[in-house]
Amino acid sequence: MILDSKIPEGPLAEKWDKHKFNVKLVNPANKRKYDIIVVGTGLAGASAAATLAELGYNVKAFCYQDSPRRAHSIAAQGGINAAKNYQNDGDSVYRLFYDTIKGGDYRAREANVYRLAQVSVNIIDQCVAQGVPFAREYGGLLANRSFGGAQVSRTFYARGQTGQQLLLGAYSALNRQIAYGKVKMYPRTEMLDLVMVDGKARGIITRHLITGKIESHSAHAVILATGGYGNVFYLSTNAMGSNATAAWRAYKKGAFFANPCFTQIHPTCIPVSGGYQSKLTLMSESLRNDGRVWVPKAVGDNRAPGQIPEDERDYFLERKYPSFGNLVPRDVASRNAKLACDEGRGVGTTKLAVYLDFADAIKREGLEKISQKYGNLFDMYAKITGENPYEQPMRIYPAVHYTMGGLWVDYNLMTTVPGLYATGECNFSDHGANRLGASALMQGLADGYFVIPYTIGDYLAQNPTTRIETSHPAFKEAEAAVRADVDKLLSINGSRTVDDFHKALGHIMWDYCGMARNAEGLQYAKQEIRKLREAFWSDVKILGTNEELNITLEKAGRVADFLELGELMVDDALNRNESCGGHFREEYQTPENEALRDDENYTYVAAWQYTGPNQPAVLHKEELKFENVKLTQRSYK
Amino acid sequence: MAGNNPNSKPMNLTLRVWRQKNSQAAGTLETYQVKDISPEMSFLEMMDVLNEDLLRSGVDPIAFDHDCREGICGMCSLYINGRAHGPERGTTTCQLHMRKFSDGDTITIEPWRAGPFPILKDLCVDRSALDRIQQAGGYISVNTGGVPDANEIPIPKPIADKAFDAATCIQCGACVAACKNGSAMLFTSAKVSQLAMLPQGQVERKTRVENMVAQMDKEGFGACTNIGSCAAECPVGISLENIAMLNREYIGASFTSENV
Amino acid sequence: MSWFSKTFSSSIGRKLLVAVTGLFLCSFLVVHLVGNLQLFKGDGGASFNIYSHFMATNPLIRTMEIVLVLGFGFHIYEALVLTRRNKSVRPVAYAYNRPQDNSNWSSRNMGLLGTVILVFLIIHLYNFFWRARFGEPNMIPIEGTDYDDLYSVVVQSFHLWWYVLIYVLGQIALGYHLYHGFSSAFHTLGLNHKKYTPAIQKFGAFFSIVVPAGFASMPLYFFIKDVVLS
């Protein structure tokens, strides 16, 4: 099968406009004859559901949380990028496009990224119209701040809660459509399978998390906006419930999974404190605007931070990257923190942390100004660690935060399964091998508000309005399969808990497929994951029945999928014999320990096809063509 | 252990936890012991430890709602030792840490209790009533596209800041849980105030407050008597002033709107 | 339902009625207190008896009396409706609850305080108002005209220790009721502003101390003067 990315012809800047003109339209009167399923209600899902309902489609929206507003987009802190150039500092659509391509280490599609930069400006307009309370200047106009990987101020923000405010905007738009009856909302409902009829996505099978009821839902198209798979690592900044199940089951039904090894390790998280730890908490990247990252110069220097004199500190980011300093992209910052700790210069009791110091900023701007900017983050840090970051430097360490990989989609955001779309973090499309800060919110909303509403019409217009009843054999078969999976899990009655397996998987992934990887470790990890997966299916302990709120059963299904996805990530990491962005293969680095790309052999998207249980996935390559930017070694020096 | 707090000794605790099989079943407080709890743990991590123990010994683990575990999604709840989200002010249960407790403590853990929040199982309650209040008018009716440039709507910074403060509500329901009257006024007022303050919210200002209050009443929440426990227990510090503003908006709208 | 009845049967509408009638009753308290201060005049009750006579016979006052009764009626009725509704919202109580950590006792017990005040009010009305209006008190000549000697009824009553105690307790309840109620009424009316609310709260606290103290001083004055010191 040849992957057709369906990138429109013509100059980069005209592709999207041309495409919008060329796509087929659904007549307004016919839109009400089409049903669309949207799974996930984060930025990408809620915005898509609301917008499609506004257009007249009948939408069914699903989320596993008790309310659509709880999707994990809500936890995004720092901001959202847009090429508004309100600061008159030289920003433009092209610059945002260029920064994103470069930040992604040249592993993203030019056309997608350019479109993202184009619609970024509309997102801000839309959110403001919805009443999103962005930060403002005293003149009443919108404020911006700078973010990693960029030299212009293009990030719009709402204190440290930008994701929350944007999601509440999308949630309000969704609520309006729920009230109108155009969206039917299914909270506490988890998608467990995709249903295909005649080779097209025509519905999903769900389980209600309170009653355990397994149900079929039919539609003309299905959109997955189910987020990323960072929880493969057990510890991540994702929510506890964030999972890959919907995407993974779609993969098993024929949707290709692209670049699974591209995971982002965020440099500024609160370090792990003990084995009981259930999740990691991010400290917004915006802190790097004012905080200075350092470790002691000497190995084994155990003095308290205040006792270490200025000339015995190593501000390693400022030293190595004088032009970007503490604002280098995330992958670079994370890797350097790891290097410092590997050298034995880490701080805190675990020695797996570096300092993020605000003393100079407080001296320069005053306590009040710093508190205004970062008050809520400082409070959060104090609550979790019991330490006061106004008085002593924060301790931070990288943590799994975002997954650039995801379901392969074409320019229309359609997967390799006709009628199945993937938006937001769930797809692979815009961030290449590394995502820049404040770009996830931008992509989620771009996909949901401004891309999918156009592109899905093109598909629907070419398909009949005929509905398929859920009594169709395809639905009955899928339901039976889901029920069989659940029964199988419940019948194992082993001795190890689901969390136990999940933690074990997390350790393997973090140690061998985390911030640094090598072929030998990856080979080992692959074997270990297989063993663990076998152990899981013979020894996992799940109590209770399907017909109740069963938290262990829910988790077990998700972990079972992580145990398969983990192996695919390892396969992908093994296949990619180069370092790029978040994928750092120790065998491929420059003498200065920077990622060494192999553009000749790996300028492609690795899209994996499922071939059956315990069968090796088949690799398909989508060559990336760079017609507008020149591939260079990324330099932030 | 990672904190620079070498004096943190593990604790043994007695937990009294509300167990209820489902919404129909009768519930009861069960007593459990947990051992070697690190003061660096979050409260929910302590619950995880208990659940792992229960699971291993063949007892159904305790169901409680939680998701982001960083204090922003609003999914966690729990009435801990007589307080919504526990003893620390301005903190959700997921951000509450065990260093707030001492070795040998007995901790009582109950679900939110209010008629409009029926218990689903153990400590999980159904808070969809709050969503329905939002659906009644907590939005500005603009379709995607066709909106003016963002900077065409200048908003004075103090107003933008105040609107933001109101907009930070996480819809956890602690206000209802803590209120003697089971009132959802603080919750409803936060959204009404946010949108009433902003220029974008003016068009639907009156209808919005009328519909949201009507829905709030319909859901069966109690009436506000200005006790103030809601704001005191709100993990994100939504101010009581919003309730005054809601009252003002509602009275004004009732007498002047076009809706008869 | 008409918009009017919809408004006043909503939770906020009912609360609005409680607030408006409450503030109206506050104004009554001031009038009542100022009038009764004549008990302290030391003229053997002449001014007080003339004042009582005026209050009982003036047509305007009589009209206001009806308004006052309505005010009490609405205040009590609406508060009752709300309290019943609020009680039903939490059918299962918390096994362990610490509301004292997040709110004032008085604000949580307005119903209880109101009931105490109501009981007091019934006793108070029966003893003075009822007797003044329908009873047969002794007549006393003042400047040639015969007046009901209500002053003596008051003074006599306040010689009984338990009666004084009822009054003092009633006023303490009123004080706590006002401590929450006064500023709360403004809050309910939506009259909240950075500049004025702190002043309203301060005045509310002042009001809740001074008015009940003024009322309580009357029985205490006569009890101490005529019983304790004689």
mmCIF file of N, CA and C in Angstrom, chain A residues 308-349:
data_model
loop_
_atom_site.group_PDB
_atom_site.id
_atom_site.type_symbol
_atom_site.label_atom_id
_atom_site.label_comp_id
_atom_site.label_asym_id
_atom_site.label_seq_id
_atom_site.Cartn_x
_atom_site.Cartn_y
_atom_site.Cartn_z
ATOM 1 N N ILE A 308 26.231 27.306 47.657
ATOM 2 C CA ILE A 308 27.140 27.135 46.521
ATOM 3 C C ILE A 308 27.374 28.492 45.864
ATOM 4 N N PRO A 309 28.603 28.985 45.902
ATOM 5 C CA PRO A 309 28.868 30.324 45.361
ATOM 6 C C PRO A 309 28.686 30.347 43.841
ATOM 7 N N GLU A 310 28.443 31.556 43.350
ATOM 8 C CA GLU A 310 28.139 31.773 41.945
ATOM 9 C C GLU A 310 29.165 31.095 41.020
ATOM 10 N N ASP A 311 30.448 31.224 41.327
ATOM 11 C CA ASP A 311 31.458 30.699 40.398
ATOM 12 C C ASP A 311 31.624 29.186 40.484
ATOM 13 N N GLU A 312 30.865 28.559 41.400
ATOM 14 C CA GLU A 312 30.921 27.094 41.441
ATOM 15 C C GLU A 312 29.638 26.479 40.889
ATOM 16 N N ARG A 313 28.852 27.331 40.229
ATOM 17 C CA ARG A 313 27.623 26.826 39.618
ATOM 18 C C ARG A 313 27.814 26.729 38.116
ATOM 19 N N ASP A 314 27.138 25.763 37.517
ATOM 20 C CA ASP A 314 27.197 25.628 36.061
ATOM 21 C C ASP A 314 25.807 25.879 35.484
ATOM 22 N N TYR A 315 25.625 27.069 34.904
ATOM 23 C CA TYR A 315 24.364 27.360 34.216
ATOM 24 C C TYR A 315 24.507 26.760 32.819
ATOM 25 N N PHE A 316 24.311 25.447 32.744
ATOM 26 C CA PHE A 316 24.771 24.723 31.554
ATOM 27 C C PHE A 316 24.044 25.110 30.265
ATOM 28 N N LEU A 317 22.767 25.476 30.346
ATOM 29 C CA LEU A 317 22.068 25.858 29.107
ATOM 30 C C LEU A 317 22.594 27.195 28.587
ATOM 31 N N GLU A 318 22.809 28.126 29.519
ATOM 32 C CA GLU A 318 23.331 29.440 29.113
ATOM 33 C C GLU A 318 24.757 29.294 28.575
ATOM 34 N N ARG A 319 25.499 28.369 29.181
ATOM 35 C CA ARG A 319 26.875 28.165 28.752
ATOM 36 C C ARG A 319 26.924 27.567 27.349
ATOM 37 N N LYS A 320 26.104 26.537 27.104
ATOM 38 C CA LYS A 320 26.199 25.833 25.833
ATOM 39 C C LYS A 320 25.442 26.514 24.697
ATOM 40 N N TYR A 321 24.377 27.205 25.049
ATOM 41 C CA TYR A 321 23.518 27.798 24.008
ATOM 42 C C TYR A 321 23.319 29.288 24.258
ATOM 43 N N PRO A 322 24.388 30.069 24.068
ATOM 44 C CA PRO A 322 24.299 31.482 24.462
ATOM 45 C C PRO A 322 23.150 32.236 23.807
ATOM 46 N N SER A 323 22.743 31.899 22.568
ATOM 47 C CA SER A 323 21.716 32.742 21.959
ATOM 48 C C SER A 323 20.313 32.388 22.433
ATOM 49 N N PHE A 324 20.012 31.131 22.711
ATOM 50 C CA PHE A 324 18.689 30.757 23.242
ATOM 51 C C PHE A 324 18.699 30.591 24.755
ATOM 52 N N GLY A 325 19.868 30.303 25.303
ATOM 53 C CA GLY A 325 19.997 30.179 26.754
ATOM 54 C C GLY A 325 19.022 29.180 27.336
ATOM 55 N N ASN A 326 18.300 29.623 28.355
ATOM 56 C CA ASN A 326 17.364 28.714 29.016
ATOM 57 C C ASN A 326 16.129 28.411 28.168
ATOM 58 N N LEU A 327 16.006 29.109 27.038
ATOM 59 C CA LEU A 327 14.825 28.916 26.195
ATOM 60 C C LEU A 327 15.069 27.996 24.996
ATOM 61 N N VAL A 328 15.992 27.089 25.105
ATOM 62 C CA VAL A 328 16.177 26.107 24.029
ATOM 63 C C VAL A 328 14.949 25.195 23.982
ATOM 64 N N PRO A 329 14.727 24.493 22.845
ATOM 65 C CA PRO A 329 13.572 23.590 22.793
ATOM 66 C C PRO A 329 13.640 22.516 23.868
ATOM 67 N N ARG A 330 12.497 21.882 24.054
ATOM 68 C CA ARG A 330 12.349 20.946 25.169
ATOM 69 C C ARG A 330 13.310 19.767 25.101
ATOM 70 N N ASP A 331 13.469 19.198 23.904
ATOM 71 C CA ASP A 331 14.310 18.014 23.824
ATOM 72 C C ASP A 331 15.739 18.347 24.217
ATOM 73 N N VAL A 332 16.200 19.528 23.789
ATOM 74 C CA VAL A 332 17.576 19.935 24.095
ATOM 75 C C VAL A 332 17.732 20.166 25.604
ATOM 76 N N ALA A 333 16.759 20.854 26.191
ATOM 77 C CA ALA A 333 16.836 21.137 27.627
ATOM 78 C C ALA A 333 16.798 19.840 28.435
ATOM 79 N N SER A 334 15.932 18.922 28.030
ATOM 80 C CA SER A 334 15.800 17.663 28.775
ATOM 81 C C SER A 334 17.082 16.854 28.715
ATOM 82 N N ARG A 335 17.611 16.751 27.519
ATOM 83 C CA ARG A 335 18.790 15.920 27.339
ATOM 84 C C ARG A 335 19.963 16.469 28.141
ATOM 85 N N ASN A 336 20.070 17.784 28.178
ATOM 86 C CA ASN A 336 21.178 18.383 28.928
ATOM 87 C C ASN A 336 21.024 18.195 30.430
ATOM 88 N N ALA A 337 19.773 18.196 30.897
ATOM 89 C CA ALA A 337 19.547 17.927 32.324
ATOM 90 C C ALA A 337 19.962 16.486 32.635
ATOM 91 N N LYS A 338 19.604 15.594 31.730
ATOM 92 C CA LYS A 338 19.964 14.183 31.931
ATOM 93 C C LYS A 338 21.489 14.031 31.937
ATOM 94 N N LEU A 339 22.154 14.713 30.975
ATOM 95 C CA LEU A 339 23.622 14.644 30.905
ATOM 96 C C LEU A 339 24.245 15.082 32.219
ATOM 97 N N ALA A 340 23.758 16.205 32.748
ATOM 98 C CA ALA A 340 24.314 16.736 33.996
ATOM 99 C C ALA A 340 24.144 15.715 35.119
ATOM 100 N N CYS A 341 22.972 15.062 35.172
ATOM 101 C CA CYS A 341 22.735 14.081 36.228
ATOM 102 C C CYS A 341 23.579 12.825 35.996
ATOM 103 N N ASP A 342 23.702 12.429 34.723
ATOM 104 C CA ASP A 342 24.533 11.266 34.408
ATOM 105 C C ASP A 342 25.976 11.495 34.839
ATOM 106 N N GLU A 343 26.412 12.764 34.770
ATOM 107 C CA GLU A 343 27.784 13.085 35.183
ATOM 108 C C GLU A 343 27.944 13.093 36.703
ATOM 109 N N GLY A 344 26.818 12.909 37.397
ATOM 110 C CA GLY A 344 26.885 12.893 38.856
ATOM 111 C C GLY A 344 26.714 14.264 39.477
ATOM 112 N N ARG A 345 26.215 15.214 38.682
ATOM 113 C CA ARG A 345 26.078 16.555 39.237
ATOM 114 C C ARG A 345 24.622 16.889 39.579
ATOM 115 N N GLY A 346 23.768 15.883 39.586
ATOM 116 C CA GLY A 346 22.367 16.090 39.931
ATOM 117 C C GLY A 346 22.206 16.540 41.377
ATOM 118 N N VAL A 347 21.056 17.092 41.708
ATOM 119 C CA VAL A 347 20.839 17.649 43.050
ATOM 120 C C VAL A 347 19.657 16.958 43.730
ATOM 121 N N GLY A 348 19.438 17.283 45.003
ATOM 122 C CA GLY A 348 18.370 16.657 45.782
ATOM 123 C C GLY A 348 18.793 15.281 46.255
ATOM 124 N N THR A 349 17.952 14.630 47.022
ATOM 125 C CA THR A 349 18.363 13.357 47.607
ATOM 126 C C THR A 349 18.498 12.258 46.569
#
